Amino acid sequence: MNRRQFLAIPPALLAASLIPNSAEAAGGRLLFGYGRTGLGSKLALSALDIFEKHSIYPYQLENVPGRSTFNATDSFLAAAPDGLTILQTQSPSLNMLPHIHSNISYDPLKDLRPLGILGEYTIALTLGPLVSKDVKSIDDFVEWVEENPESRYVGFTQYGSPGHMAQLVLARGKQVAIRPQAYRGTSMMLEDLLDGTLAAGMVITGNAIEKFQSGELRAIAVTSKYRHPGLGWGAVKTFNEQGIPSTNISGWYGWFAPADMADSLYRPLYYKVQKMLSDPKFREIQKEFSLKSVISYDTVITQRIQNELEYYGDMVKEYRIGKVS
């Protein structure tokens, strides 16, 4: 290559090509703040298989659970902003937990730069075999709880999560004396639902799909503003449709770069992620995990985080959810 050919290379592509060969050989890391067996990790692994077609070098999933996903974010921000470390996070870490945790060490708007949204999920009010099959709506469930007060526990995972919020909205919206039952992980809640220990739980769509398809688990309502698409979810009515108006609780998975990453490195990485998201095979992954495809441009994501911070901040105040340290 002569000097004229070298100078003709676009700066962004040139920067990407100058990453050291040792880094290319080693590959990059996708950090995620939950365990290896959950829905988010399965999504990450499937996405990375497609991302590898569009990336210069492969990325490996690295699970860093603990401290309500803060360990993963702290590790991510401590890494060099060279494009070799990406963060996968769920939206509550950006729009809910900052209102609830007093020791949060990052600002979701100042420290993270969006690469893309992998898909949006909603929360399903889910019944296990303990509840009569005649219960097919929220009002039916409320009546059942009043007749079976010993089984009025409704499960959710993680304090300050969308499921936690949904349980509070349900209790107030229907003036029913349900009791919250917090779990450290979704798998434990699903086990209790399936064995009849727990009557109902707030479950992220995409979890235990085979159990919903077999009828062992039944969704009677979703918390999103509109019905959720895909794999039978379109038949499940929203909270709004069942007498709890103005409910709009959902979540999403996103990939992020550090805010201090040079634009010459960020832009090529951002475009590669966008190519992955538009890949037909990735659309199939979204269907597999019951995820809704949404607009995923960086400026749109930033505005969405801002809007959701305000929305959930108001909800935290309204329901008097206490801070934790």
mmCIF file of C-alpha atoms in Angstrom:
data_model
loop_
_atom_site.group_PDB
_atom_site.id
_atom_site.type_symbol
_atom_site.label_atom_id
_atom_site.label_comp_id
_atom_site.label_asym_id
_atom_site.label_seq_id
_atom_site.Cartn_x
_atom_site.Cartn_y
_atom_site.Cartn_z
ATOM 1 C CA MET A 1 0.000 0.000 0.000
ATOM 2 C CA ASN A 2 1.452 3.404 -0.965
ATOM 3 C CA ARG A 3 1.049 6.645 0.961
ATOM 4 C CA ARG A 4 -1.778 7.921 -1.270
ATOM 5 C CA GLN A 5 -3.777 4.710 -0.748
ATOM 6 C CA PHE A 6 -3.161 4.890 3.002
ATOM 7 C CA LEU A 7 -4.406 8.482 3.231
ATOM 8 C CA ALA A 8 -7.559 7.556 1.291
ATOM 9 C CA ILE A 9 -8.749 5.193 4.041
ATOM 10 C CA PRO A 10 -11.643 6.759 6.046
ATOM 11 C CA PRO A 11 -10.416 7.763 9.533
ATOM 12 C CA ALA A 12 -12.954 5.560 11.362
ATOM 13 C CA LEU A 13 -11.948 2.470 9.450
ATOM 14 C CA LEU A 14 -8.295 3.340 9.837
ATOM 15 C CA ALA A 15 -8.660 3.571 13.607
ATOM 16 C CA ALA A 16 -10.399 0.214 13.747
ATOM 17 C CA SER A 17 -7.668 -1.367 11.634
ATOM 18 C CA LEU A 18 -4.926 -0.086 13.928
ATOM 19 C CA ILE A 19 -6.059 -2.150 16.927
ATOM 20 C CA PRO A 20 -3.071 -4.307 17.888
ATOM 21 C CA ASN A 21 -2.924 -7.815 16.481
ATOM 22 C CA SER A 22 -2.566 -9.222 19.991
ATOM 23 C CA ALA A 23 -5.921 -7.667 20.936
ATOM 24 C CA GLU A 24 -7.515 -9.035 17.789
ATOM 25 C CA ALA A 25 -6.232 -12.496 18.586
ATOM 26 C CA ALA A 26 -7.426 -12.329 22.191
ATOM 27 C CA GLY A 27 -10.846 -10.962 21.267
ATOM 28 C CA GLY A 28 -13.147 -8.755 23.269
ATOM 29 C CA ARG A 29 -15.411 -9.148 26.283
ATOM 30 C CA LEU A 30 -19.133 -8.683 26.709
ATOM 31 C CA LEU A 31 -19.764 -8.113 30.415
ATOM 32 C CA PHE A 32 -23.150 -8.978 31.925
ATOM 33 C CA GLY A 33 -24.221 -8.617 35.551
ATOM 34 C CA TYR A 34 -26.266 -11.811 35.847
ATOM 35 C CA GLY A 35 -25.513 -15.536 35.998
ATOM 36 C CA ARG A 36 -24.765 -17.800 33.076
ATOM 37 C CA THR A 37 -28.034 -19.748 33.035
ATOM 38 C CA GLY A 38 -30.531 -16.882 32.763
ATOM 39 C CA LEU A 39 -32.416 -15.508 29.791
ATOM 40 C CA GLY A 40 -30.071 -12.527 29.378
ATOM 41 C CA SER A 41 -26.999 -14.759 29.048
ATOM 42 C CA LYS A 42 -28.731 -17.001 26.522
ATOM 43 C CA LEU A 43 -29.627 -13.896 24.528
ATOM 44 C CA ALA A 44 -26.045 -12.606 24.759
ATOM 45 C CA LEU A 45 -24.538 -15.862 23.502
ATOM 46 C CA SER A 46 -26.967 -16.028 20.585
ATOM 47 C CA ALA A 47 -26.305 -12.393 19.693
ATOM 48 C CA LEU A 48 -22.527 -12.839 19.830
ATOM 49 C CA ASP A 49 -22.718 -15.651 17.274
ATOM 50 C CA ILE A 50 -24.202 -13.148 14.817
ATOM 51 C CA PHE A 51 -22.064 -10.203 15.930
ATOM 52 C CA GLU A 52 -18.940 -12.186 15.098
ATOM 53 C CA LYS A 53 -19.864 -11.945 11.408
ATOM 54 C CA HIS A 54 -19.779 -8.156 11.576
ATOM 55 C CA SER A 55 -16.943 -7.604 14.064
ATOM 56 C CA ILE A 56 -13.200 -7.498 13.468
ATOM 57 C CA TYR A 57 -12.572 -10.038 16.233
ATOM 58 C CA PRO A 58 -14.717 -12.317 18.436
ATOM 59 C CA TYR A 59 -16.180 -11.326 21.782
ATOM 60 C CA GLN A 60 -16.727 -13.682 24.693
ATOM 61 C CA LEU A 61 -19.488 -13.407 27.278
ATOM 62 C CA GLU A 62 -18.133 -12.723 30.754
ATOM 63 C CA ASN A 63 -20.668 -12.963 33.594
ATOM 64 C CA VAL A 64 -19.949 -10.656 36.529
ATOM 65 C CA PRO A 65 -22.919 -11.065 38.899
ATOM 66 C CA GLY A 66 -23.304 -9.354 42.252
ATOM 67 C CA ARG A 67 -24.432 -6.120 43.904
ATOM 68 C CA SER A 68 -27.543 -5.728 41.732
ATOM 69 C CA THR A 69 -25.405 -5.791 38.543
ATOM 70 C CA PHE A 70 -23.134 -3.008 39.868
ATOM 71 C CA ASN A 71 -20.081 -5.314 39.822
ATOM 72 C CA ALA A 72 -20.379 -5.727 36.065
ATOM 73 C CA THR A 73 -20.790 -2.007 35.436
ATOM 74 C CA ASP A 74 -17.856 -1.133 37.705
ATOM 75 C CA SER A 75 -15.635 -3.668 35.916
ATOM 76 C CA PHE A 76 -16.757 -2.280 32.576
ATOM 77 C CA LEU A 77 -15.983 1.329 33.484
ATOM 78 C CA ALA A 78 -12.578 0.324 34.902
ATOM 79 C CA ALA A 79 -11.562 -1.232 31.562
ATOM 80 C CA ALA A 80 -9.724 0.686 28.861
ATOM 81 C CA PRO A 81 -12.136 2.443 26.437
ATOM 82 C CA ASP A 82 -10.610 0.664 23.450
ATOM 83 C CA GLY A 83 -13.634 -1.196 22.087
ATOM 84 C CA LEU A 84 -12.543 -4.513 23.556
ATOM 85 C CA THR A 85 -15.031 -4.334 26.427
ATOM 86 C CA ILE A 86 -18.798 -3.961 25.919
ATOM 87 C CA LEU A 87 -21.467 -3.908 28.604
ATOM 88 C CA GLN A 88 -24.780 -5.722 28.283
ATOM 89 C CA THR A 89 -27.307 -4.495 30.771
ATOM 90 C CA GLN A 90 -31.014 -4.626 31.483
ATOM 91 C CA SER A 91 -32.859 -1.338 31.575
ATOM 92 C CA PRO A 92 -33.695 -1.363 35.333
ATOM 93 C CA SER A 93 -29.971 -0.878 36.013
ATOM 94 C CA LEU A 94 -30.268 2.413 34.113
ATOM 95 C CA ASN A 95 -33.735 3.745 34.909
ATOM 96 C CA MET A 96 -34.823 2.250 38.261
ATOM 97 C CA LEU A 97 -31.844 1.293 40.408
ATOM 98 C CA PRO A 98 -30.357 4.827 40.365
ATOM 99 C CA HIS A 99 -33.463 5.940 42.300
ATOM 100 C CA ILE A 100 -33.284 3.092 44.806
ATOM 101 C CA HIS A 101 -29.601 2.488 45.569
ATOM 102 C CA SER A 102 -27.676 5.172 47.402
ATOM 103 C CA ASN A 103 -24.252 3.677 46.584
ATOM 104 C CA ILE A 104 -24.533 3.553 42.806
ATOM 105 C CA SER A 105 -21.182 4.484 41.267
ATOM 106 C CA TYR A 106 -22.205 5.487 37.735
ATOM 107 C CA ASP A 107 -24.464 7.907 35.913
ATOM 108 C CA PRO A 108 -26.407 6.092 33.161
ATOM 109 C CA LEU A 109 -26.551 9.236 31.029
ATOM 110 C CA LYS A 110 -22.966 10.439 31.517
ATOM 111 C CA ASP A 111 -20.909 7.250 31.806
ATOM 112 C CA LEU A 112 -22.474 4.963 29.191
ATOM 113 C CA ARG A 113 -22.738 5.412 25.426
ATOM 114 C CA PRO A 114 -25.472 3.367 23.694
ATOM 115 C CA LEU A 115 -24.621 0.822 21.019
ATOM 116 C CA GLY A 116 -28.071 -0.693 20.569
ATOM 117 C CA ILE A 117 -31.148 -2.284 22.145
ATOM 118 C CA LEU A 118 -31.363 -6.038 21.657
ATOM 119 C CA GLY A 119 -35.093 -6.129 22.339
ATOM 120 C CA GLU A 120 -37.884 -5.147 24.691
ATOM 121 C CA TYR A 121 -39.730 -7.416 27.091
ATOM 122 C CA THR A 122 -42.762 -6.988 29.293
ATOM 123 C CA ILE A 123 -43.792 -8.469 32.636
ATOM 124 C CA ALA A 124 -46.470 -11.161 32.723
ATOM 125 C CA LEU A 125 -48.674 -11.834 35.739
ATOM 126 C CA THR A 126 -48.155 -15.581 35.722
ATOM 127 C CA LEU A 127 -50.104 -18.291 37.524
ATOM 128 C CA GLY A 128 -48.868 -21.724 38.525
ATOM 129 C CA PRO A 129 -50.808 -24.980 39.016
ATOM 130 C CA LEU A 130 -51.825 -23.931 42.540
ATOM 131 C CA VAL A 131 -54.377 -21.532 41.027
ATOM 132 C CA SER A 132 -57.592 -22.888 39.512
ATOM 133 C CA LYS A 133 -57.652 -23.026 35.721
ATOM 134 C CA ASP A 134 -60.926 -21.112 35.893
ATOM 135 C CA VAL A 135 -58.866 -18.031 36.771
ATOM 136 C CA LYS A 136 -58.310 -16.291 33.435
ATOM 137 C CA SER A 137 -58.178 -12.569 34.263
ATOM 138 C CA ILE A 138 -56.916 -10.182 36.919
ATOM 139 C CA ASP A 139 -60.400 -9.894 38.430
ATOM 140 C CA ASP A 140 -60.651 -13.680 38.567
ATOM 141 C CA PHE A 141 -57.302 -13.795 40.348
ATOM 142 C CA VAL A 142 -58.356 -11.125 42.850
ATOM 143 C CA GLU A 143 -61.479 -13.131 43.657
ATOM 144 C CA TRP A 144 -59.396 -16.299 43.998
ATOM 145 C CA VAL A 145 -56.974 -14.554 46.390
ATOM 146 C CA GLU A 146 -59.862 -13.359 48.548
ATOM 147 C CA GLU A 147 -61.089 -16.945 48.764
ATOM 148 C CA ASN A 148 -57.579 -18.323 49.364
ATOM 149 C CA PRO A 149 -55.825 -15.712 51.534
ATOM 150 C CA GLU A 150 -53.126 -18.160 52.605
ATOM 151 C CA SER A 151 -51.883 -18.173 48.975
ATOM 152 C CA ARG A 152 -51.848 -14.437 48.322
ATOM 153 C CA TYR A 153 -48.092 -14.198 47.736
ATOM 154 C CA VAL A 154 -46.959 -12.802 44.373
ATOM 155 C CA GLY A 155 -43.328 -13.343 43.463
ATOM 156 C CA PHE A 156 -40.853 -11.094 41.682
ATOM 157 C CA THR A 157 -37.084 -10.975 41.262
ATOM 158 C CA GLN A 158 -34.930 -8.220 42.735
ATOM 159 C CA TYR A 159 -35.975 -5.280 44.858
ATOM 160 C CA GLY A 160 -36.702 -2.281 42.637
ATOM 161 C CA SER A 161 -37.214 -4.365 39.493
ATOM 162 C CA PRO A 162 -40.069 -3.997 36.972
ATOM 163 C CA GLY A 163 -41.679 -7.058 38.571
ATOM 164 C CA HIS A 164 -41.542 -5.368 41.974
ATOM 165 C CA MET A 165 -43.193 -2.266 40.520
ATOM 166 C CA ALA A 166 -45.837 -4.370 38.768
ATOM 167 C CA GLN A 167 -46.758 -6.127 42.013
ATOM 168 C CA LEU A 168 -47.267 -2.769 43.736
ATOM 169 C CA VAL A 169 -49.364 -1.450 40.847
ATOM 170 C CA LEU A 170 -51.532 -4.584 40.922
ATOM 171 C CA ALA A 171 -52.133 -4.390 44.668
ATOM 172 C CA ARG A 172 -53.134 -0.729 44.595
ATOM 173 C CA GLY A 173 -55.001 -0.857 41.287
ATOM 174 C CA LYS A 174 -57.290 -3.659 42.452
ATOM 175 C CA GLN A 175 -57.163 -2.901 46.179
ATOM 176 C CA VAL A 176 -56.211 -6.503 46.876
ATOM 177 C CA ALA A 177 -54.167 -7.625 49.870
ATOM 178 C CA ILE A 178 -51.495 -9.582 48.011
ATOM 179 C CA ARG A 179 -48.113 -10.010 49.643
ATOM 180 C CA PRO A 180 -44.811 -9.469 47.825
ATOM 181 C CA GLN A 181 -42.371 -12.350 47.702
ATOM 182 C CA ALA A 182 -38.906 -11.329 46.545
ATOM 183 C CA TYR A 183 -36.545 -13.833 44.917
ATOM 184 C CA ARG A 184 -32.855 -13.556 44.122
ATOM 185 C CA GLY A 185 -33.310 -15.229 40.750
ATOM 186 C CA THR A 186 -36.004 -16.094 38.239
ATOM 187 C CA SER A 187 -35.257 -19.825 38.291
ATOM 188 C CA MET A 188 -36.084 -20.060 42.009
ATOM 189 C CA MET A 189 -39.387 -18.250 41.507
ATOM 190 C CA LEU A 190 -40.305 -20.484 38.566
ATOM 191 C CA GLU A 191 -39.550 -23.598 40.615
ATOM 192 C CA ASP A 192 -41.903 -22.416 43.366
ATOM 193 C CA LEU A 193 -44.598 -21.601 40.817
ATOM 194 C CA LEU A 194 -44.341 -25.009 39.174
ATOM 195 C CA ASP A 195 -44.343 -27.042 42.390
ATOM 196 C CA GLY A 196 -47.301 -25.164 43.851
ATOM 197 C CA THR A 197 -45.400 -23.349 46.605
ATOM 198 C CA LEU A 198 -46.204 -19.981 45.013
ATOM 199 C CA ALA A 199 -49.523 -19.013 43.437
ATOM 200 C CA ALA A 200 -48.416 -16.216 41.120
ATOM 201 C CA GLY A 201 -45.348 -14.333 39.972
ATOM 202 C CA MET A 202 -44.251 -11.458 37.783
ATOM 203 C CA VAL A 203 -42.262 -13.154 35.014
ATOM 204 C CA ILE A 204 -40.275 -11.547 32.209
ATOM 205 C CA THR A 205 -41.628 -12.655 28.842
ATOM 206 C CA GLY A 206 -39.152 -15.025 27.250
ATOM 207 C CA ASN A 207 -38.542 -17.056 30.398
ATOM 208 C CA ALA A 208 -39.735 -20.684 30.567
ATOM 209 C CA ILE A 209 -41.471 -20.455 27.187
ATOM 210 C CA GLU A 210 -41.962 -24.226 27.042
ATOM 211 C CA LYS A 211 -43.845 -24.119 30.356
ATOM 212 C CA PHE A 212 -46.241 -21.516 28.999
ATOM 213 C CA GLN A 213 -46.719 -23.512 25.812
ATOM 214 C CA SER A 214 -47.487 -26.682 27.781
ATOM 215 C CA GLY A 215 -49.976 -24.873 30.024
ATOM 216 C CA GLU A 216 -48.019 -25.511 33.243
ATOM 217 C CA LEU A 217 -47.680 -21.744 33.566
ATOM 218 C CA ARG A 218 -50.411 -19.305 32.497
ATOM 219 C CA ALA A 219 -50.077 -15.589 31.811
ATOM 220 C CA ILE A 220 -53.264 -13.630 32.508
ATOM 221 C CA ALA A 221 -51.971 -10.063 32.040
ATOM 222 C CA VAL A 222 -48.963 -8.055 30.853
ATOM 223 C CA THR A 223 -47.768 -4.734 32.220
ATOM 224 C CA SER A 224 -46.739 -3.000 28.983
ATOM 225 C CA LYS A 225 -48.871 -0.246 27.481
ATOM 226 C CA TYR A 226 -49.781 -2.466 24.533
ATOM 227 C CA ARG A 227 -50.056 -6.217 24.124
ATOM 228 C CA HIS A 228 -46.726 -7.959 23.633
ATOM 229 C CA PRO A 229 -46.021 -9.538 20.225
ATOM 230 C CA GLY A 230 -44.941 -13.051 19.416
ATOM 231 C CA LEU A 231 -45.371 -16.652 20.589
ATOM 232 C CA GLY A 232 -48.944 -16.268 21.785
ATOM 233 C CA TRP A 233 -48.411 -13.152 23.886
ATOM 234 C CA GLY A 234 -50.736 -11.136 21.659
ATOM 235 C CA ALA A 235 -53.713 -12.953 23.230
ATOM 236 C CA VAL A 236 -52.779 -11.795 26.752
ATOM 237 C CA LYS A 237 -54.554 -8.602 27.801
ATOM 238 C CA THR A 238 -52.722 -5.698 29.408
ATOM 239 C CA PHE A 239 -53.219 -4.285 32.893
ATOM 240 C CA ASN A 240 -54.753 -1.260 31.147
ATOM 241 C CA GLU A 241 -57.365 -3.411 29.442
ATOM 242 C CA GLN A 242 -58.239 -5.053 32.763
ATOM 243 C CA GLY A 243 -58.996 -1.967 34.785
ATOM 244 C CA ILE A 244 -55.566 -0.735 35.918
ATOM 245 C CA PRO A 245 -55.069 2.320 33.691
ATOM 246 C CA SER A 246 -51.832 4.121 32.804
ATOM 247 C CA THR A 247 -49.692 1.047 33.408
ATOM 248 C CA ASN A 248 -46.616 1.016 31.206
ATOM 249 C CA ILE A 249 -43.944 -1.184 32.742
ATOM 250 C CA SER A 250 -41.497 -2.916 30.443
ATOM 251 C CA GLY A 251 -37.785 -3.541 30.136
ATOM 252 C CA TRP A 252 -35.073 -4.076 27.564
ATOM 253 C CA TYR A 253 -31.574 -5.417 27.004
ATOM 254 C CA GLY A 254 -28.933 -3.032 25.711
ATOM 255 C CA TRP A 255 -25.278 -2.942 24.723
ATOM 256 C CA PHE A 256 -23.121 0.004 25.739
ATOM 257 C CA ALA A 257 -19.657 1.449 25.257
ATOM 258 C CA PRO A 258 -17.939 3.738 27.784
ATOM 259 C CA ALA A 259 -18.745 7.429 27.354
ATOM 260 C CA ASP A 260 -15.056 8.373 27.170
ATOM 261 C CA MET A 261 -14.404 6.095 24.201
ATOM 262 C CA ALA A 262 -12.922 7.967 21.246
ATOM 263 C CA ASP A 263 -15.440 8.602 18.491
ATOM 264 C CA SER A 264 -13.071 7.038 15.962
ATOM 265 C CA LEU A 265 -13.429 3.748 17.878
ATOM 266 C CA TYR A 266 -17.046 4.116 18.944
ATOM 267 C CA ARG A 267 -18.580 4.761 15.516
ATOM 268 C CA PRO A 268 -17.248 1.606 13.778
ATOM 269 C CA LEU A 269 -18.349 -0.477 16.783
ATOM 270 C CA TYR A 270 -21.773 1.188 16.823
ATOM 271 C CA TYR A 271 -22.336 0.490 13.120
ATOM 272 C CA LYS A 272 -21.334 -3.147 13.575
ATOM 273 C CA VAL A 273 -23.901 -3.535 16.363
ATOM 274 C CA GLN A 274 -26.556 -1.909 14.183
ATOM 275 C CA LYS A 275 -25.740 -4.378 11.399
ATOM 276 C CA MET A 276 -26.188 -7.234 13.858
ATOM 277 C CA LEU A 277 -29.561 -5.891 14.958
ATOM 278 C CA SER A 278 -30.789 -5.679 11.360
ATOM 279 C CA ASP A 279 -29.564 -9.177 10.489
ATOM 280 C CA PRO A 280 -32.550 -11.475 9.664
ATOM 281 C CA LYS A 281 -31.048 -14.150 11.909
ATOM 282 C CA PHE A 282 -31.118 -11.745 14.833
ATOM 283 C CA ARG A 283 -34.815 -11.104 14.194
ATOM 284 C CA GLU A 284 -35.315 -14.836 14.653
ATOM 285 C CA ILE A 285 -33.478 -14.663 17.972
ATOM 286 C CA GLN A 286 -35.816 -11.893 19.114
ATOM 287 C CA LYS A 287 -38.798 -14.095 18.285
ATOM 288 C CA GLU A 288 -37.229 -17.041 20.107
ATOM 289 C CA PHE A 289 -36.840 -15.002 23.293
ATOM 290 C CA SER A 290 -40.174 -13.145 22.971
ATOM 291 C CA LEU A 291 -38.463 -9.789 22.476
ATOM 292 C CA LYS A 292 -40.018 -6.844 20.701
ATOM 293 C CA SER A 293 -37.833 -5.063 18.148
ATOM 294 C CA VAL A 294 -37.611 -1.325 18.851
ATOM 295 C CA ILE A 295 -35.834 1.712 17.403
ATOM 296 C CA SER A 296 -32.234 1.351 18.481
ATOM 297 C CA TYR A 297 -30.329 4.479 17.389
ATOM 298 C CA ASP A 298 -27.956 5.964 19.949
ATOM 299 C CA THR A 299 -29.748 9.306 20.313
ATOM 300 C CA VAL A 300 -33.125 7.559 20.675
ATOM 301 C CA ILE A 301 -31.759 5.269 23.407
ATOM 302 C CA THR A 302 -30.319 8.209 25.339
ATOM 303 C CA GLN A 303 -33.658 10.009 25.216
ATOM 304 C CA ARG A 304 -35.464 6.831 26.245
ATOM 305 C CA ILE A 305 -33.249 6.435 29.303
ATOM 306 C CA GLN A 306 -33.919 10.050 30.259
ATOM 307 C CA ASN A 307 -37.692 9.602 29.897
ATOM 308 C CA GLU A 308 -37.705 6.348 31.831
ATOM 309 C CA LEU A 309 -35.583 7.802 34.635
ATOM 310 C CA GLU A 310 -38.267 10.423 35.115
ATOM 311 C CA TYR A 311 -41.147 7.943 34.816
ATOM 312 C CA TYR A 312 -39.785 5.418 37.299
ATOM 313 C CA GLY A 313 -38.471 8.142 39.579
ATOM 314 C CA ASP A 314 -42.019 9.421 39.956
ATOM 315 C CA MET A 315 -43.234 5.867 40.574
ATOM 316 C CA VAL A 316 -40.619 5.272 43.284
ATOM 317 C CA LYS A 317 -41.834 8.406 45.080
ATOM 318 C CA GLU A 318 -45.519 7.591 44.595
ATOM 319 C CA TYR A 319 -45.153 4.083 46.029
ATOM 320 C CA ARG A 320 -42.645 5.199 48.690
ATOM 321 C CA ILE A 321 -40.044 2.626 47.804
ATOM 322 C CA GLY A 322 -37.211 3.015 50.282
ATOM 323 C CA LYS A 323 -33.566 3.408 49.318
ATOM 324 C CA VAL A 324 -31.019 0.709 50.018
ATOM 325 C CA SER A 325 -27.303 1.146 50.585
#
